[in-house]
Coordinates of C-alpha atoms in Angstrom, one line a residue:
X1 CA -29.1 25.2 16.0
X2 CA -26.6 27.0 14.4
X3 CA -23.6 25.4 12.0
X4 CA -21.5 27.3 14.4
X5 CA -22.9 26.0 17.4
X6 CA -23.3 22.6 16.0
X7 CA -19.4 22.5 15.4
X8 CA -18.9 23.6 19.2
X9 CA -20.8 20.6 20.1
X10 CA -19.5 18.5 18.2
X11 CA -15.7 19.7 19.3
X12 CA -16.4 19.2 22.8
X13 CA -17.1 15.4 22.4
X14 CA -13.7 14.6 21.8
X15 CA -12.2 12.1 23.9
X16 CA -8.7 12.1 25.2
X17 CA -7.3 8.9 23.4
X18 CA -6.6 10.1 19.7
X19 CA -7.6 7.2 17.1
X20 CA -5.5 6.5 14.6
X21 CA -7.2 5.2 11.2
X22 CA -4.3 5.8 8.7
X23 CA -2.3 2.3 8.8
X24 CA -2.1 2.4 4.7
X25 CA -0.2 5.5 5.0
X26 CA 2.0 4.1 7.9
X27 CA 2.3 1.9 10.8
X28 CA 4.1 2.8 14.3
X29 CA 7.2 0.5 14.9
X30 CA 5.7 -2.5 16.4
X31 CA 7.7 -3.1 20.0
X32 CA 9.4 -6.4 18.8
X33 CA 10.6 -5.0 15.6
X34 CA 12.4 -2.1 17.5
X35 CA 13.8 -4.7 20.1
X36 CA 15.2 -6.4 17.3
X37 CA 16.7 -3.4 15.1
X38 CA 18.0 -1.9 18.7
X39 CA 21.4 -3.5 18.7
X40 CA 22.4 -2.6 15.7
X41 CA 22.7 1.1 15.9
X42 CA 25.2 1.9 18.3
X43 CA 26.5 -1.6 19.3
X44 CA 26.7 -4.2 16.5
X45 CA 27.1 -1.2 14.4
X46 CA 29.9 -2.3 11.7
X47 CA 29.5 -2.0 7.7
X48 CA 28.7 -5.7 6.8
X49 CA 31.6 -5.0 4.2
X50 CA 34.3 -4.8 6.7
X51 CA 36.4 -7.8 7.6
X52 CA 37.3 -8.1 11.0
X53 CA 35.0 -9.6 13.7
X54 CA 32.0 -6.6 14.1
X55 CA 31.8 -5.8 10.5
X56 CA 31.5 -10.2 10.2
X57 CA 29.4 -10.3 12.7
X58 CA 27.1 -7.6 10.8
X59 CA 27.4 -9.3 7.8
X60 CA 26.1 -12.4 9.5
X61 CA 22.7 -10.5 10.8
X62 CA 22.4 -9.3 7.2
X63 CA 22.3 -12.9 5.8
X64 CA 19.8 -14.0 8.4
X65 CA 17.9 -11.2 7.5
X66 CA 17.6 -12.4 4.2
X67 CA 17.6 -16.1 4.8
X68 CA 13.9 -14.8 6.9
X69 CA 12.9 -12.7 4.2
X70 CA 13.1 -15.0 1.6
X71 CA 11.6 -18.2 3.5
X72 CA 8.2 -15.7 3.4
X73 CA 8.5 -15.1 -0.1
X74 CA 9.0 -18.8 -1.0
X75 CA 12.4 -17.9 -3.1
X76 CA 16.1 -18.1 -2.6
X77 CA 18.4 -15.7 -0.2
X78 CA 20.0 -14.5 -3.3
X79 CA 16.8 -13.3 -5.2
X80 CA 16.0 -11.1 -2.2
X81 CA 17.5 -7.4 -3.1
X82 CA 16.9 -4.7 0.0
X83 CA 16.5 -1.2 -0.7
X84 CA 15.7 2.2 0.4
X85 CA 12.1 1.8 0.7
X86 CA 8.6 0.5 -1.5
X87 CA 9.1 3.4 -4.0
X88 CA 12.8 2.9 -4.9
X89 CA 11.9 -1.1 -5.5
X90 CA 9.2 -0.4 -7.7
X91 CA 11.6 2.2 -10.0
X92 CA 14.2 -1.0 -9.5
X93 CA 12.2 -3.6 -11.2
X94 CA 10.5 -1.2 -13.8
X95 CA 13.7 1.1 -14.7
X96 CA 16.0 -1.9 -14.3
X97 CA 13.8 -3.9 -16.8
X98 CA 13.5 -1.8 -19.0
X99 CA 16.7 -0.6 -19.3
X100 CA 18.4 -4.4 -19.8
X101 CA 15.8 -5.0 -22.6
X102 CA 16.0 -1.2 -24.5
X103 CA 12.3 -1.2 -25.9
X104 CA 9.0 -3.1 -25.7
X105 CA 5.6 -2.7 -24.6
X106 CA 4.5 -2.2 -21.1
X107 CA 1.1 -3.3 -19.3
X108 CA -0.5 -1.5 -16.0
X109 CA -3.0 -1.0 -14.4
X110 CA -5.1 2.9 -14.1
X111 CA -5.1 2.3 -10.3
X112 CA -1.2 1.8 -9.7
X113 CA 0.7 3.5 -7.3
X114 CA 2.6 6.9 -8.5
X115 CA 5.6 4.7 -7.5
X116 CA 4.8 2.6 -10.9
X117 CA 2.7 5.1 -12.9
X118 CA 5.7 7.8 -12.6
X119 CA 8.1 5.1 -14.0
X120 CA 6.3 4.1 -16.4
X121 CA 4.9 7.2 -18.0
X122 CA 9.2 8.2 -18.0
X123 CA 9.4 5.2 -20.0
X124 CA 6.8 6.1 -22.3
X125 CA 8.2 9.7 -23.3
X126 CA 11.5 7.4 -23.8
X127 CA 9.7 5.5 -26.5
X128 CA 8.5 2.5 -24.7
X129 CA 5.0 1.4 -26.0
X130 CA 2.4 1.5 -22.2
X131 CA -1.2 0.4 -21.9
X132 CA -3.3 0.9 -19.1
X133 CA -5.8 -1.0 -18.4
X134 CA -9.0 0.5 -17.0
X135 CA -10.7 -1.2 -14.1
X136 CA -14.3 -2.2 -13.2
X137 CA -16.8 -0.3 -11.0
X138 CA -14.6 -2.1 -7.7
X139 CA -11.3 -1.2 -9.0
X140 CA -10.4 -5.2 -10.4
X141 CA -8.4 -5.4 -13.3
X142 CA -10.1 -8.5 -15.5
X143 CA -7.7 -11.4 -16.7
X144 CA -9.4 -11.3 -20.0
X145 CA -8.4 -7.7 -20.4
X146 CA -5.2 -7.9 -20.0
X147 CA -4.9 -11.4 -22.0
X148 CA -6.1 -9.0 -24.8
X149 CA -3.8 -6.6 -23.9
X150 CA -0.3 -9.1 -24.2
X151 CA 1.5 -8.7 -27.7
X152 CA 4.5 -10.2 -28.9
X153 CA 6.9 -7.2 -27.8
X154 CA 5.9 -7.0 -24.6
X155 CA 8.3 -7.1 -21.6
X156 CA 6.6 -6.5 -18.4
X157 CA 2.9 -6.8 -16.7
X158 CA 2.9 -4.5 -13.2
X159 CA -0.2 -4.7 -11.2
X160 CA -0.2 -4.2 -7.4
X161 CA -1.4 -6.8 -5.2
X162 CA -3.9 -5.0 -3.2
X163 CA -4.8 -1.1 -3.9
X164 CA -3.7 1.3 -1.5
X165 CA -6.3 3.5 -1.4
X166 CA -9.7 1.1 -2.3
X167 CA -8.2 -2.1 -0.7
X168 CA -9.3 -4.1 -3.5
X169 CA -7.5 -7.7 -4.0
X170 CA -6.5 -8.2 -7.5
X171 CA -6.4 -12.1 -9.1
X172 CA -2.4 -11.7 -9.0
X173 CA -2.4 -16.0 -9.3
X174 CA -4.8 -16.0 -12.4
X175 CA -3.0 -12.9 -14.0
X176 CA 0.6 -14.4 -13.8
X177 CA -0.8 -17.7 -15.2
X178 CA -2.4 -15.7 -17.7
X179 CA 1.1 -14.4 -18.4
X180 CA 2.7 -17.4 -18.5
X181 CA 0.6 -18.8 -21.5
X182 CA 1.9 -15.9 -23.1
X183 CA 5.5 -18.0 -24.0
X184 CA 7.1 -16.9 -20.5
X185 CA 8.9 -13.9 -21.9
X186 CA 6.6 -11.5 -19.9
X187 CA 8.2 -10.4 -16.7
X188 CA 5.4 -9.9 -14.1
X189 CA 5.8 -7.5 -11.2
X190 CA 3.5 -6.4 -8.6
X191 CA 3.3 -3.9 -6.4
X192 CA 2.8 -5.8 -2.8
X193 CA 3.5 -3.5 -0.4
X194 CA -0.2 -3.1 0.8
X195 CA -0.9 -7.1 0.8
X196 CA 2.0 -8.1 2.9
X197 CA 0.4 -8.5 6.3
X198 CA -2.8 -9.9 4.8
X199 CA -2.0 -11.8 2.0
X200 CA 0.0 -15.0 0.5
X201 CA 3.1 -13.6 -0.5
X202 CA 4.5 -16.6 -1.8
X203 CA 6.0 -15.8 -5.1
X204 CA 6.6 -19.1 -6.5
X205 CA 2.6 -19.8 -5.9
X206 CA 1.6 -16.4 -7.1
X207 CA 3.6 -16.8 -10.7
X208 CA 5.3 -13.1 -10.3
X209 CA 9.2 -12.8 -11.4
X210 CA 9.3 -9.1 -9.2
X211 CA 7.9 -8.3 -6.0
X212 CA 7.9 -5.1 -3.9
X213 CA 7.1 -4.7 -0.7
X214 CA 7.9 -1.9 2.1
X215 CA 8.7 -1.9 5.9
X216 CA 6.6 1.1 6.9
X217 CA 3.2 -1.0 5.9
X218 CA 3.9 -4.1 7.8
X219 CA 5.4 -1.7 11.4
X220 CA 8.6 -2.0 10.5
X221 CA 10.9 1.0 10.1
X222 CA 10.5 3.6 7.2
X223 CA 13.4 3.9 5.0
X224 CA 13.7 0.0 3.9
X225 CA 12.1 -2.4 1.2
X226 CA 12.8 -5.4 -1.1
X227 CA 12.5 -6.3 -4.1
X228 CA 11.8 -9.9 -5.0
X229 CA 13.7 -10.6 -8.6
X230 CA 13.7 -14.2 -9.4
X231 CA 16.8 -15.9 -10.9
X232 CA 17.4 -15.3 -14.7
X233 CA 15.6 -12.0 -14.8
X234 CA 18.2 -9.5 -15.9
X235 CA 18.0 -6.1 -14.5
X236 CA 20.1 -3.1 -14.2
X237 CA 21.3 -1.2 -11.6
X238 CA 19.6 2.8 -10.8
X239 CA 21.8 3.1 -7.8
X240 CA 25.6 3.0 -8.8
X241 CA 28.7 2.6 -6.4
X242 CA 29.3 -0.4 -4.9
X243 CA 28.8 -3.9 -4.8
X244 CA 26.5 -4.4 -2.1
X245 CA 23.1 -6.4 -3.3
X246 CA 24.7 -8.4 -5.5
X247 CA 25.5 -5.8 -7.9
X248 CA 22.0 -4.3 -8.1
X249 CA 21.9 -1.6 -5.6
X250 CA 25.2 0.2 -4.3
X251 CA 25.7 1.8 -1.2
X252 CA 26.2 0.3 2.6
X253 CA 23.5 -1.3 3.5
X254 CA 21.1 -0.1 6.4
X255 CA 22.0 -3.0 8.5
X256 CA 19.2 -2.2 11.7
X257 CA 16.4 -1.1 9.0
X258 CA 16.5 -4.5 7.2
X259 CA 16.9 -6.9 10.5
X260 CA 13.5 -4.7 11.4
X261 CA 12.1 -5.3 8.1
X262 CA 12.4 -9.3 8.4
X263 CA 11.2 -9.4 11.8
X264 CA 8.3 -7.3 11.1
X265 CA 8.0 -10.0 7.7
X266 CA 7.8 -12.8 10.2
X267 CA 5.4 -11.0 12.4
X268 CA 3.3 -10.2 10.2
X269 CA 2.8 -13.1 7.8
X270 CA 2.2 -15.5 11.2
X271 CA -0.3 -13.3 12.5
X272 CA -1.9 -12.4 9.2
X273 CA -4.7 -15.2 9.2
X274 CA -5.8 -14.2 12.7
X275 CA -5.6 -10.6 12.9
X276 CA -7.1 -10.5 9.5
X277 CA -10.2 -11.9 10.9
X278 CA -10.5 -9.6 13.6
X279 CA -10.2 -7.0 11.1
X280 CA -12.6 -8.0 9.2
X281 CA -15.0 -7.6 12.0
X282 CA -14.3 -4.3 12.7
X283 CA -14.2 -3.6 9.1
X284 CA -17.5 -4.8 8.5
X285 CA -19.1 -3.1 11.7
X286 CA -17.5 0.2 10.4
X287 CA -18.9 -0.5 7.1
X288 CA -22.3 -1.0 8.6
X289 CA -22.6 1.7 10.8
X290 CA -21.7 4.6 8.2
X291 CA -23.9 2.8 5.9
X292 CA -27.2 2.8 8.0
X293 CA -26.6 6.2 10.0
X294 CA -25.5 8.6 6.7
X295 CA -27.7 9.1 3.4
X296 CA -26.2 9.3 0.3
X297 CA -22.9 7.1 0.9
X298 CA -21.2 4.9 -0.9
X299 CA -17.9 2.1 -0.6
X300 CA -15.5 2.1 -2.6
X301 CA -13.5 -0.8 -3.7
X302 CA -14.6 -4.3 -3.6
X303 CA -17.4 -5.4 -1.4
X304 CA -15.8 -9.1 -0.5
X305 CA -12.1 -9.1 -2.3
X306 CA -11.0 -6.1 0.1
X307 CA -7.8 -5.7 2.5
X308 CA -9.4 -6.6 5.6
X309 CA -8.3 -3.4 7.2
X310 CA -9.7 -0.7 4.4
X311 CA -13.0 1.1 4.4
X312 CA -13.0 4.2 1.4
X313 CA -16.5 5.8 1.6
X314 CA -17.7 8.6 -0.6
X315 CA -19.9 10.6 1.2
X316 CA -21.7 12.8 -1.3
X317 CA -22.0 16.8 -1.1
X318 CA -19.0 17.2 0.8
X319 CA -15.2 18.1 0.5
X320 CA -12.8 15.5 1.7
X321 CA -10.0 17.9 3.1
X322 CA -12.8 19.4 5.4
X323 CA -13.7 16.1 6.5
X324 CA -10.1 14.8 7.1
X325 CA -9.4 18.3 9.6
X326 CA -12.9 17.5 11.4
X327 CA -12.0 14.1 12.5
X328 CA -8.7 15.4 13.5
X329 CA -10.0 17.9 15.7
X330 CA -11.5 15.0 17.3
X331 CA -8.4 13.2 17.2
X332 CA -9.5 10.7 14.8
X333 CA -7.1 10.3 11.8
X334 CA -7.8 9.2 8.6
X335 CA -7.1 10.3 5.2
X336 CA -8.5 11.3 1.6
X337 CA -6.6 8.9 -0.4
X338 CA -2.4 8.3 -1.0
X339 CA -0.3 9.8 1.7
X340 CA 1.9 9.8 -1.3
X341 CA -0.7 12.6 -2.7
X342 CA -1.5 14.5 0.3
X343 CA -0.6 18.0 -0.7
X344 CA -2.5 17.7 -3.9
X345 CA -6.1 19.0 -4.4
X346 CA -6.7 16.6 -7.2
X347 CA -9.0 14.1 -6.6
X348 CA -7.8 10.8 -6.2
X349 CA -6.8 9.0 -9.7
X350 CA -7.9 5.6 -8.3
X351 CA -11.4 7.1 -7.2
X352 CA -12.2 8.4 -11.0
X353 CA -10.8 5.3 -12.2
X354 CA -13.9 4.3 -11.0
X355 CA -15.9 5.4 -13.1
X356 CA -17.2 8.3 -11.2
X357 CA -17.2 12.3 -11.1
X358 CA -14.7 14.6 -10.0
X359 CA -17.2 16.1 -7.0
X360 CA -17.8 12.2 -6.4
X361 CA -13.9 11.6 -5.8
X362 CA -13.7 14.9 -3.5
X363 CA -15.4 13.4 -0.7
X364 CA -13.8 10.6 -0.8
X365 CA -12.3 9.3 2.8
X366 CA -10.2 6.6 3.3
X367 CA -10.0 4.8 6.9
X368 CA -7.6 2.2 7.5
X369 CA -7.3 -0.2 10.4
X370 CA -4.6 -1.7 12.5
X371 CA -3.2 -3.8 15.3
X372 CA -4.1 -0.9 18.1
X373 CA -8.0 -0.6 16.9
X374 CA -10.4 -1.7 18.5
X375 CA -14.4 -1.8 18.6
X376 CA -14.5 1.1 20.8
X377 CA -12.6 3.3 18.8
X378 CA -14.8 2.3 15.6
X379 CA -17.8 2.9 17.5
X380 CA -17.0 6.5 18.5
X381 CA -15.8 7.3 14.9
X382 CA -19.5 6.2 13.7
X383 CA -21.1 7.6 16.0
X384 CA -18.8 11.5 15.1
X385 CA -19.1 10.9 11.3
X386 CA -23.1 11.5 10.7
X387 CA -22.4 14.7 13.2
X388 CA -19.4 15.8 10.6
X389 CA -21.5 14.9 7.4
X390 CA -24.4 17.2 8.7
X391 CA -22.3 20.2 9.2
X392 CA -20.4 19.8 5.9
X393 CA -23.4 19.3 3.6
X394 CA -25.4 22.5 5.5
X395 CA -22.5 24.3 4.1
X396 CA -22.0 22.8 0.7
X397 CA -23.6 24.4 -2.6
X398 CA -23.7 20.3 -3.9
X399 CA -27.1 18.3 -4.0
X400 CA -25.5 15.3 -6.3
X401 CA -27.6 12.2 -6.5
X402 CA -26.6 8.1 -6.0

């Protein structure tokens, strides 16, 4: 058969429900959370700053909201900051830390997100002192590592909770104990915006002094985050105006985005334990199925210590864009890496960070799970992918080996 024809066939099996397999990039609004946030937009629609009985009454929802938020995050109301979204929290906590302190040295991680990497390489053209530390053949940063990497003018460790592209776990406990040994005048942030609706997000029990995290992972709204800044940890403001946030971050606060973000908090942290088990499962049988129907495959990110909703495969002697607009003509959508990265051709700074080639990163593809998946959809996306994999390597001019 032809490639042409093959790709015919291959078109007409698609079905008429479209599979969604990009969760990491975004979730859809989940039906409670809108229920919640619907009030506030045209009804209880005051600024929080006014006083009379609406803008009180506004004010009100917003201190519940953080009351919730903060009850999840194991930490007082008034260490909970909300913002505009994952990446404004993460240049909050690194910009605002490093402009209260004026210099130091600065720890990472290769894998970050560009929300931290961006930041931090800014910082480093200012004069700050940054070491990143390079990660093992699952993407884990090792404790011993970084130990080696602490010196006595460092100010801040940021490593993210859970990577968004691999789904590897990092030993965020271990690391901030590791810190702590230090003298406790390390500030430790991480980067939880991935983790939240699968993890313990408890920062008191996690050792971390910042946290981010980010409605649009956890199906809440796009367009709201928080930042987690423990007491005594002096930051300053990137955002300038007001007074809103207790002096950290000016401007009226998006009162219907942040009751949306706490409810989708709550939803998510009391369902975590179950529906990550059921992810697991279908994580697993995805896993499994690639792995025994295509040659010359491989997973990326930790086998065990994994979101329970990510599966990154490289499949060898293909292109990863290619692959991406196949499953989408079979209304199957999944990504190459960082939504945040989309546009570029470059491959994927967390794949190579792996330890492996450029044409090794290029077909990578990153599927990611969520609360509308099922086993049905995960069996139809195995079954299309050795079909897609056959009619990409006929055409490619790679042969690379495992």
């Amino acid at each position: 058969m032809s490639v042409q024809k093959e790709i015919d066939a291959l078109l007409k099996s698609r079905r008429k429900k479209s599979i969604y397999l990009d969760h990491a990039a975004t979730t859809p609004v989940d039906k409670r959370v809108f229920k919640a946030m619907e009030p506030y937009f045209a009804e209880q629609f005051a600024n929080p700053g006014g006083f009379y009985d609406i803008g009180l009454s506004a004010k009100k929802a917003l201190t519940g909201a953080r009351e919730k938020v903060a009850k999840y995050l194991g930490c007082e109301a008034n260490e909970i900051i909300f913002t505009g979204g994952g990446t404004e929290s993460d240049n909050l906590a690194i910009f605002g830390v490093a402009r209260a302190i004026g210099k130091g040295h600065i720890i990472t991680s290769a894998i970050e997100h560009p929300a931290v990497l961006e930041p931090i390489s800014r910082l480093e053209k200012e004069g700050f002192s940054v070491t990143r530390l390079p990660v093992d053949k699952y993407g884990m940063v090792s404790v011993k590592d970084l130990e080696g990497a602490l010196r006595e003018d460092t100010i801040l460790v940021s490593i993210m909770m859970a990577n968004n592209e691999i789904g590897t776990i990092q030993p965020i406990k271990e690391i901030g104990k590791a810190i702590k040994k230090h003298g406790g005048r390390v500030l430790f942030h991480t980067d939880a915006c991935q983790a939240a609706g699968a993890c313990e997000i408890d920062t008191g029990k996690l050792g971390v002094d910042l946290m981010t995290l980010n409605g649009s992972k956890i199906y809440g709204p796009k367009g709201v985050g928080v930042l987690y800044k423990a007491s005594g940890v002096r930051i300053l403001p990137q955002i300038l105006g007001g007074h809103q946030e207790f002096d950290r971050r000016a401007g009226t606060e998006n009162v219907p985005c942040i009751i949306g973000f706490a409810k989708a908090l709550e939803i998510a942290q009391k369902e975590r334990v179950k529906e990550g088990a059921r992810l697991c499962i279908l994580r697993d049988r995805m896993i499994a199925g690639i792995e025994k129907s295509v040659k010359k495959v491989r997973l990326n990110g930790h086998p065990t210590k994994r979101l329970p909703n990510n599966v990154n495969m490289t499949f060898l002697d293909i292109e990863g864009e290619s692959f991406v607009l196949f499953l989408n003509e079979l209304g199957i959508y999944a990504s190459t890496g960082s939504a945040c990265s989309s546009e570029r051709l470059d491959p994927s700074h967390v794949i190579t960070a792996l330890g492996v080639s450029y044409e090794w990163a290029h077909g990578s593809i990153r599927f990611t799970l969520g609360r509308s998946t099922t086993k049905e959809d995960i069996d139809y996306t195995v079954k299309m992918i050795p079909r897609i994999v056959s009619i990409l390597r006929e055409i490619s001019p790679l042969n690379l080996n495992l």
